[in-house]
Amino acid sequence: MSTDGGNKKEPLYYGDYLQIGKLLDAQHLESSKIGATAHDEMLFIIVHQAYELWFKQILWEMDAVKRLFSGPVMEEKALGKGVAHLERIVEIQRLFSTQIDILETMTPLDFLDFRDALFPASGFQSAQWRLIENTFGLRPQDRYQYNKTKYSARLSASDRDRVEEVEQSESIFDLVQEWLERTPFIRLGDFDFWSEYGNAVDVMLGHDRTLIDGNPLLSDQEKIDQLENLKKTTDHFAALFDVDAYAKLIADGSHRLSHRALKAALLIHLYRDEPILHTPFRFLKSLVDMDENFSAWRYRHALMVARMIGTKIGTGGSSGHEYLLRAAEHNKVFSDLTNLSTFFIPRSVLPALPANIARQMGFRFSPDDSDS
Ligand code: HEM
């Protein structure tokens, strides 16, 4: 018996469901339009389209993560889902460099057969790429700018509106920061994690100093140099314990994550062997993986561009390879999490958590649970 009120649905046909007709009718070679079909332009188009499809999937996963984090309460189960979304993105990113390998079967001379026909179009105008950057949390001030041109300047008006709207809305970075700020994990009852951790840091730095002082292989000058480096590390740690000093690091751009969020992230990493902290740890680790994979793709793309066009300018009007290399260095979102290892201390000096504290770490947390 029919369950659809008598309306019999046509059997689904593969080609209709996937709109294969539309998909396969979307490769129109510019070189053919001027009567000089360049064989490799088909590959160029298909590789770009494949990227754009994967960009769409990445945005789909990112939006799901944003929804999970938007509520006032984050359940452990939801965090597990968040990890799954991020890990999927990380797997997709692995495809990115392989696709460049395929594109590099096209030689620079083959590319020149149709490059002029592309002006002024460029990957610069990939609206989905900009949406990914903004959804992840890349701020305008963190971008490397070419010729003081805003990254969105080359987009069509409708793409620019979409991209700038996302630039203004809460990013994954913002939501993760808020979540970290409200985790109750930094409230550990009578156990003063922060001062215990400070003592452990002193022990570790004292140990490093003894190693330098007692190293018979170092000349006097080398010892002075190494002690100077150790002082820099000590100063960096000191800023971690001094809210005002840390605020200066945020103001000068060397840190972005709030002090409170950084402390929570540090605690999650240091005590990640506690089962309850394992999912938060995997979540933070996936964010670092993603940031690193985006950078790796940027470098790989820049290398390919050097190989394809040398030092020529890009079709989008930038300095080409040089611009892309600088963007790879600058355009990062979760550097604070990547660099968190600066503040790690060996497990051997890590203060042990009292058993009752470990039990107090519930699976559910909300803003109401947080410290005032
Ligand atoms: C022969 C292959 C390629 C060449 C020579 C090339 C060249 C360039 C150049 C020179 C730029 C800088 C902007 C400009 O002045 O045009 C750029 C940007 C960009 N390209 Fe490519 N590209 C190639 C393939 C790809 C592919 C397959 C993708 C995948 C979608 C891609 C995505 C992008 C993106 C997203 C940007 C903006 C990067 C940013 O501003 O941070 N490119 N490309």
XYZ file of C-alpha atoms and ligand atoms in Angstrom:
415
model
C 0.000 0.000 0.000
C 1.214 3.470 -0.836
C 2.294 5.621 2.152
C 2.402 8.874 0.198
C -1.302 9.620 0.042
C -1.705 7.877 -3.282
C 0.886 9.986 -5.172
C 3.136 7.416 -6.715
C 6.694 8.707 -6.866
C 8.652 8.026 -10.050
C 11.552 5.643 -9.417
C 14.630 7.724 -8.819
C 17.085 7.726 -11.709
C 20.817 8.045 -10.979
C 21.491 10.763 -13.542
C 18.528 12.864 -12.395
C 19.310 12.539 -8.708
C 22.911 13.678 -9.190
C 22.055 16.138 -11.941
C 24.816 14.644 -14.019
C 23.588 16.429 -17.132
C 24.068 19.829 -15.503
C 27.404 18.821 -14.057
C 28.798 17.543 -17.365
C 27.548 20.543 -19.259
C 29.529 22.935 -17.123
C 32.919 22.780 -18.853
C 33.147 25.487 -21.501
C 36.658 26.113 -22.728
C 37.558 29.765 -23.286
C 40.183 28.643 -25.808
C 37.482 26.906 -27.887
C 35.463 30.125 -27.957
C 38.330 31.796 -29.824
C 38.725 28.772 -32.091
C 42.003 27.489 -30.642
C 41.027 24.648 -28.296
C 43.778 24.071 -25.741
C 43.625 20.414 -24.737
C 44.679 21.024 -21.105
C 42.045 23.648 -20.393
C 39.546 20.814 -19.748
C 41.780 19.514 -16.949
C 42.205 23.046 -15.580
C 38.442 23.542 -15.388
C 37.657 20.114 -13.933
C 40.319 20.393 -11.217
C 38.965 23.799 -10.175
C 35.404 22.505 -10.173
C 36.407 19.494 -8.079
C 37.973 21.891 -5.543
C 34.840 24.013 -5.460
C 32.687 20.938 -4.783
C 34.949 20.014 -1.875
C 34.856 23.645 -0.670
C 31.080 23.305 -0.587
C 31.336 20.177 1.553
C 33.820 21.894 3.903
C 31.409 24.801 4.373
C 28.598 22.333 5.019
C 30.652 20.722 7.803
C 31.797 24.090 9.192
C 28.231 25.388 9.374
C 27.228 22.248 11.266
C 30.053 22.890 13.751
C 28.878 26.482 14.183
C 25.366 25.300 14.947
C 26.649 22.874 17.585
C 28.539 25.658 19.322
C 25.883 28.330 19.068
C 23.705 27.083 21.932
C 24.305 28.013 25.564
C 25.140 24.420 26.500
C 27.583 22.076 24.867
C 26.894 18.421 25.545
C 29.714 15.909 25.379
C 27.840 14.050 22.611
C 27.666 17.266 20.578
C 31.381 17.792 20.990
C 31.921 14.270 19.652
C 29.873 15.255 16.584
C 31.980 18.386 16.235
C 35.126 16.250 16.188
C 33.582 14.081 13.463
C 32.832 17.147 11.307
C 36.343 18.496 11.720
C 37.999 15.144 11.088
C 36.018 14.872 7.849
C 37.316 18.273 6.788
C 40.859 17.171 7.585
C 40.419 14.124 5.316
C 39.060 16.311 2.507
C 42.053 18.590 2.856
C 44.346 15.630 2.233
C 42.936 15.498 -1.306
C 43.999 19.034 -2.023
C 47.665 18.411 -2.654
C 46.896 15.277 -4.726
C 44.710 17.375 -6.995
C 47.634 19.707 -7.538
C 49.728 16.669 -8.553
C 47.134 15.962 -11.251
C 47.111 19.584 -12.408
C 50.905 19.564 -12.626
C 50.721 16.991 -15.409
C 49.942 20.161 -17.386
C 53.243 21.836 -18.274
C 53.794 25.609 -18.111
C 53.822 25.774 -21.918
C 50.485 23.919 -22.088
C 49.101 26.469 -19.612
C 50.304 29.344 -21.781
C 48.129 27.964 -24.587
C 45.049 29.341 -22.809
C 46.242 31.534 -19.900
C 45.663 34.854 -21.664
C 42.042 33.916 -22.300
C 41.453 33.782 -18.525
C 42.257 37.404 -17.626
C 41.087 38.855 -15.236
C 39.518 35.737 -13.657
C 41.505 34.089 -10.844
C 41.248 31.896 -7.733
C 41.350 35.273 -5.989
C 37.664 35.381 -6.864
C 36.712 32.064 -5.286
C 33.850 33.185 -3.060
C 33.663 29.782 -1.370
C 37.367 29.954 -0.441
C 36.778 33.344 1.192
C 33.688 31.965 2.964
C 35.779 29.093 4.324
C 38.452 31.515 5.567
C 35.891 33.780 7.224
C 33.816 30.977 8.711
C 36.981 29.484 10.198
C 37.864 32.901 11.663
C 40.514 34.571 9.513
C 40.229 38.271 10.363
C 40.953 41.020 7.809
C 43.892 42.238 9.935
C 45.448 38.749 9.885
C 45.505 38.550 6.101
C 48.458 39.442 3.969
C 47.187 42.204 1.705
C 48.499 42.832 -1.765
C 48.723 46.476 -2.826
C 46.413 47.505 0.040
C 43.578 45.838 -1.869
C 40.929 44.245 0.319
C 40.684 40.498 -0.316
C 37.029 40.876 -1.318
C 37.596 43.740 -3.772
C 37.743 41.485 -6.839
C 34.496 39.666 -6.057
C 31.182 40.408 -7.758
C 28.838 42.568 -5.676
C 26.649 39.609 -4.642
C 29.643 37.417 -3.712
C 31.184 40.323 -1.793
C 27.987 40.793 0.211
C 27.876 37.104 1.154
C 31.546 36.987 2.083
C 31.478 40.215 4.106
C 28.356 39.140 5.936
C 30.211 36.035 7.140
C 33.231 38.200 7.992
C 30.973 40.147 10.397
C 29.323 37.105 11.978
C 30.631 34.803 14.692
C 33.338 32.530 13.370
C 34.396 29.075 14.512
C 37.302 30.807 16.275
C 34.891 33.061 18.220
C 32.632 30.173 19.173
C 35.516 27.936 20.248
C 36.955 30.775 22.303
C 33.609 31.320 24.076
C 33.288 27.590 24.714
C 36.805 27.436 26.176
C 36.114 30.473 28.342
C 33.095 28.830 29.886
C 34.430 25.321 30.415
C 34.367 24.473 34.091
C 37.562 22.465 33.724
C 39.633 25.392 34.930
C 37.656 25.429 38.182
C 39.202 22.590 40.089
C 37.852 23.043 43.597
C 40.617 23.275 46.174
C 43.213 22.245 43.653
C 44.871 25.419 42.435
C 45.930 24.255 38.993
C 47.363 27.589 38.034
C 49.769 27.937 40.960
C 50.663 24.217 40.856
C 51.387 24.572 37.170
C 53.476 27.726 37.892
C 55.593 25.764 40.386
C 56.091 22.976 37.865
C 57.170 25.532 35.253
C 59.753 26.932 37.710
C 61.106 23.418 38.295
C 61.351 22.806 34.534
C 63.059 26.134 33.751
C 65.440 25.651 36.716
C 66.299 22.234 35.307
C 66.987 23.736 31.863
C 69.290 26.333 33.440
C 71.230 23.623 35.303
C 71.637 21.688 32.041
C 73.049 24.749 30.256
C 75.337 25.711 33.166
C 76.679 22.186 33.478
C 77.142 21.403 29.768
C 80.907 20.881 29.268
C 80.553 21.104 25.467
C 79.443 24.755 25.489
C 81.881 27.674 25.324
C 81.308 30.639 27.677
C 79.762 32.606 24.796
C 77.470 29.722 23.819
C 76.306 29.483 27.442
C 75.534 33.210 27.491
C 73.553 32.841 24.234
C 71.587 29.842 25.462
C 70.835 31.503 28.812
C 69.606 34.532 26.888
C 67.226 32.245 24.938
C 66.098 30.649 28.176
C 65.333 34.110 29.527
C 63.070 34.749 26.528
C 61.198 31.510 27.256
C 60.966 32.509 30.952
C 59.565 35.932 29.977
C 57.024 34.252 27.680
C 55.861 32.034 30.542
C 55.763 35.080 32.842
C 53.281 36.776 30.497
C 51.060 33.739 30.883
C 50.806 34.382 34.624
C 50.318 38.117 34.316
C 46.963 39.119 32.810
C 48.183 42.637 31.964
C 51.328 41.385 30.242
C 49.196 38.911 28.303
C 46.807 41.712 27.282
C 49.812 43.495 25.734
C 50.606 40.385 23.686
C 47.039 40.421 22.391
C 47.277 44.137 21.620
C 50.522 43.719 19.646
C 49.026 40.783 17.722
C 51.363 38.062 18.975
C 48.429 36.305 20.668
C 44.725 36.232 19.803
C 43.030 33.771 22.151
C 41.791 35.364 25.393
C 43.769 34.626 28.543
C 40.971 32.558 30.012
C 40.475 30.527 26.851
C 44.217 29.912 26.569
C 44.326 28.614 30.142
C 41.453 26.225 29.431
C 43.106 24.999 26.230
C 46.356 24.458 28.116
C 44.649 22.484 30.835
C 42.826 20.336 28.281
C 46.127 19.501 26.588
C 48.105 18.873 29.750
C 45.446 16.587 31.240
C 44.211 15.066 28.015
C 44.824 11.565 29.380
C 41.814 12.092 31.662
C 39.001 10.409 29.686
C 36.679 13.410 29.990
C 39.233 15.710 28.409
C 39.960 13.434 25.521
C 37.166 14.624 23.214
C 37.898 18.328 23.884
C 41.553 17.542 23.168
C 40.671 15.842 19.858
C 38.515 18.792 18.931
C 41.329 21.290 19.546
C 43.811 19.034 17.768
C 41.561 18.870 14.684
C 41.435 22.680 14.549
C 45.236 22.756 14.531
C 45.296 20.036 11.840
C 42.909 22.089 9.704
C 44.877 25.302 10.107
C 48.083 23.461 9.222
C 46.480 21.767 6.205
C 45.181 25.089 4.858
C 48.714 26.497 5.211
C 50.189 23.406 3.560
C 47.772 23.843 0.645
C 48.684 27.523 0.354
C 52.411 26.652 0.172
C 51.789 23.834 -2.298
C 49.654 26.119 -4.478
C 52.367 28.818 -4.310
C 55.031 26.311 -5.406
C 52.849 25.172 -8.298
C 52.279 28.780 -9.311
C 56.056 29.447 -9.314
C 56.481 26.440 -11.557
C 53.644 27.433 -13.907
C 54.202 31.174 -14.280
C 57.596 31.893 -12.659
C 57.640 35.486 -11.445
C 54.862 36.711 -13.749
C 51.914 38.485 -12.137
C 48.713 36.504 -11.563
C 45.644 36.728 -13.788
C 43.913 38.296 -10.774
C 46.516 41.080 -10.678
C 48.640 40.143 -7.634
C 52.408 39.644 -7.657
C 51.623 35.926 -8.080
C 54.021 33.532 -6.346
C 55.377 36.164 -3.955
C 51.899 37.225 -2.790
C 50.819 33.618 -2.323
C 53.913 32.752 -0.284
C 53.325 35.669 2.065
C 49.645 34.829 2.379
C 50.707 31.297 3.368
C 52.872 32.734 6.153
C 50.263 35.187 7.431
C 46.803 33.758 6.919
C 46.413 31.569 9.981
C 43.603 31.301 12.503
C 44.543 29.026 15.385
C 48.232 29.919 15.855
C 47.686 30.171 19.620
C 46.651 26.529 19.703
C 49.508 25.500 17.413
C 52.005 27.338 19.609
C 50.483 26.086 22.850
C 53.311 23.556 23.059
C 55.536 26.471 24.150
C 53.797 26.146 27.511
C 53.817 22.375 27.805
C 55.710 20.762 30.635
C 56.810 17.125 30.759
C 54.374 14.636 32.275
C 57.035 13.887 34.904
C 56.581 17.372 36.478
C 52.854 17.736 35.800
C 50.913 18.205 39.078
C 48.783 15.099 39.707
C 45.031 15.755 39.841
C 43.444 14.808 43.168
C 41.046 11.886 42.632
C 37.989 13.873 43.790
C 38.715 16.566 41.202
C 38.807 14.060 38.382
C 35.382 12.843 39.550
C 34.016 16.399 39.613
C 34.677 16.858 35.933
C 31.152 16.343 34.607
C 30.286 15.682 30.992
C 27.833 18.544 30.759
C 28.764 22.178 31.041
C 26.996 25.492 30.520
C 27.733 29.176 31.117
C 26.056 28.818 34.522
C 28.729 26.346 35.577
C 31.605 28.693 34.845
C 33.610 30.834 37.253
C 32.409 34.375 37.688
C 47.791 26.491 -13.291
C 47.221 26.507 -12.102
C 47.086 27.714 -11.239
C 47.735 28.912 -11.301
C 48.826 29.349 -12.270
C 47.212 29.738 -10.239
C 47.623 31.018 -9.970
C 47.168 31.810 -8.950
C 47.651 33.131 -8.649
C 48.770 33.842 -9.382
C 46.946 33.602 -7.592
C 47.089 34.964 -6.905
C 46.017 35.868 -7.322
C 46.223 36.395 -8.727
O 46.968 37.351 -8.880
O 45.633 35.807 -9.646
C 46.018 32.563 -7.216
C 45.152 32.635 -6.158
C 44.318 31.634 -5.796
N 44.161 30.419 -6.412
Fe 45.235 29.711 -7.949
N 46.278 29.026 -9.538
C 46.160 27.800 -10.124
C 45.329 26.780 -9.726
C 44.424 26.860 -8.699
C 43.527 25.825 -8.305
C 43.408 24.441 -8.938
C 42.785 26.307 -7.286
C 41.702 25.574 -6.587
C 40.561 26.128 -6.307
C 43.234 27.650 -7.022
C 42.725 28.489 -6.037
C 43.207 29.729 -5.744
C 42.745 30.519 -4.625
C 41.689 30.102 -3.593
C 43.452 31.701 -4.647
C 43.339 32.867 -3.638
C 44.442 32.699 -2.630
C 44.559 33.862 -1.647
O 44.299 35.026 -2.022
O 44.903 33.608 -0.485
N 44.248 27.960 -7.881
N 46.180 31.486 -8.049
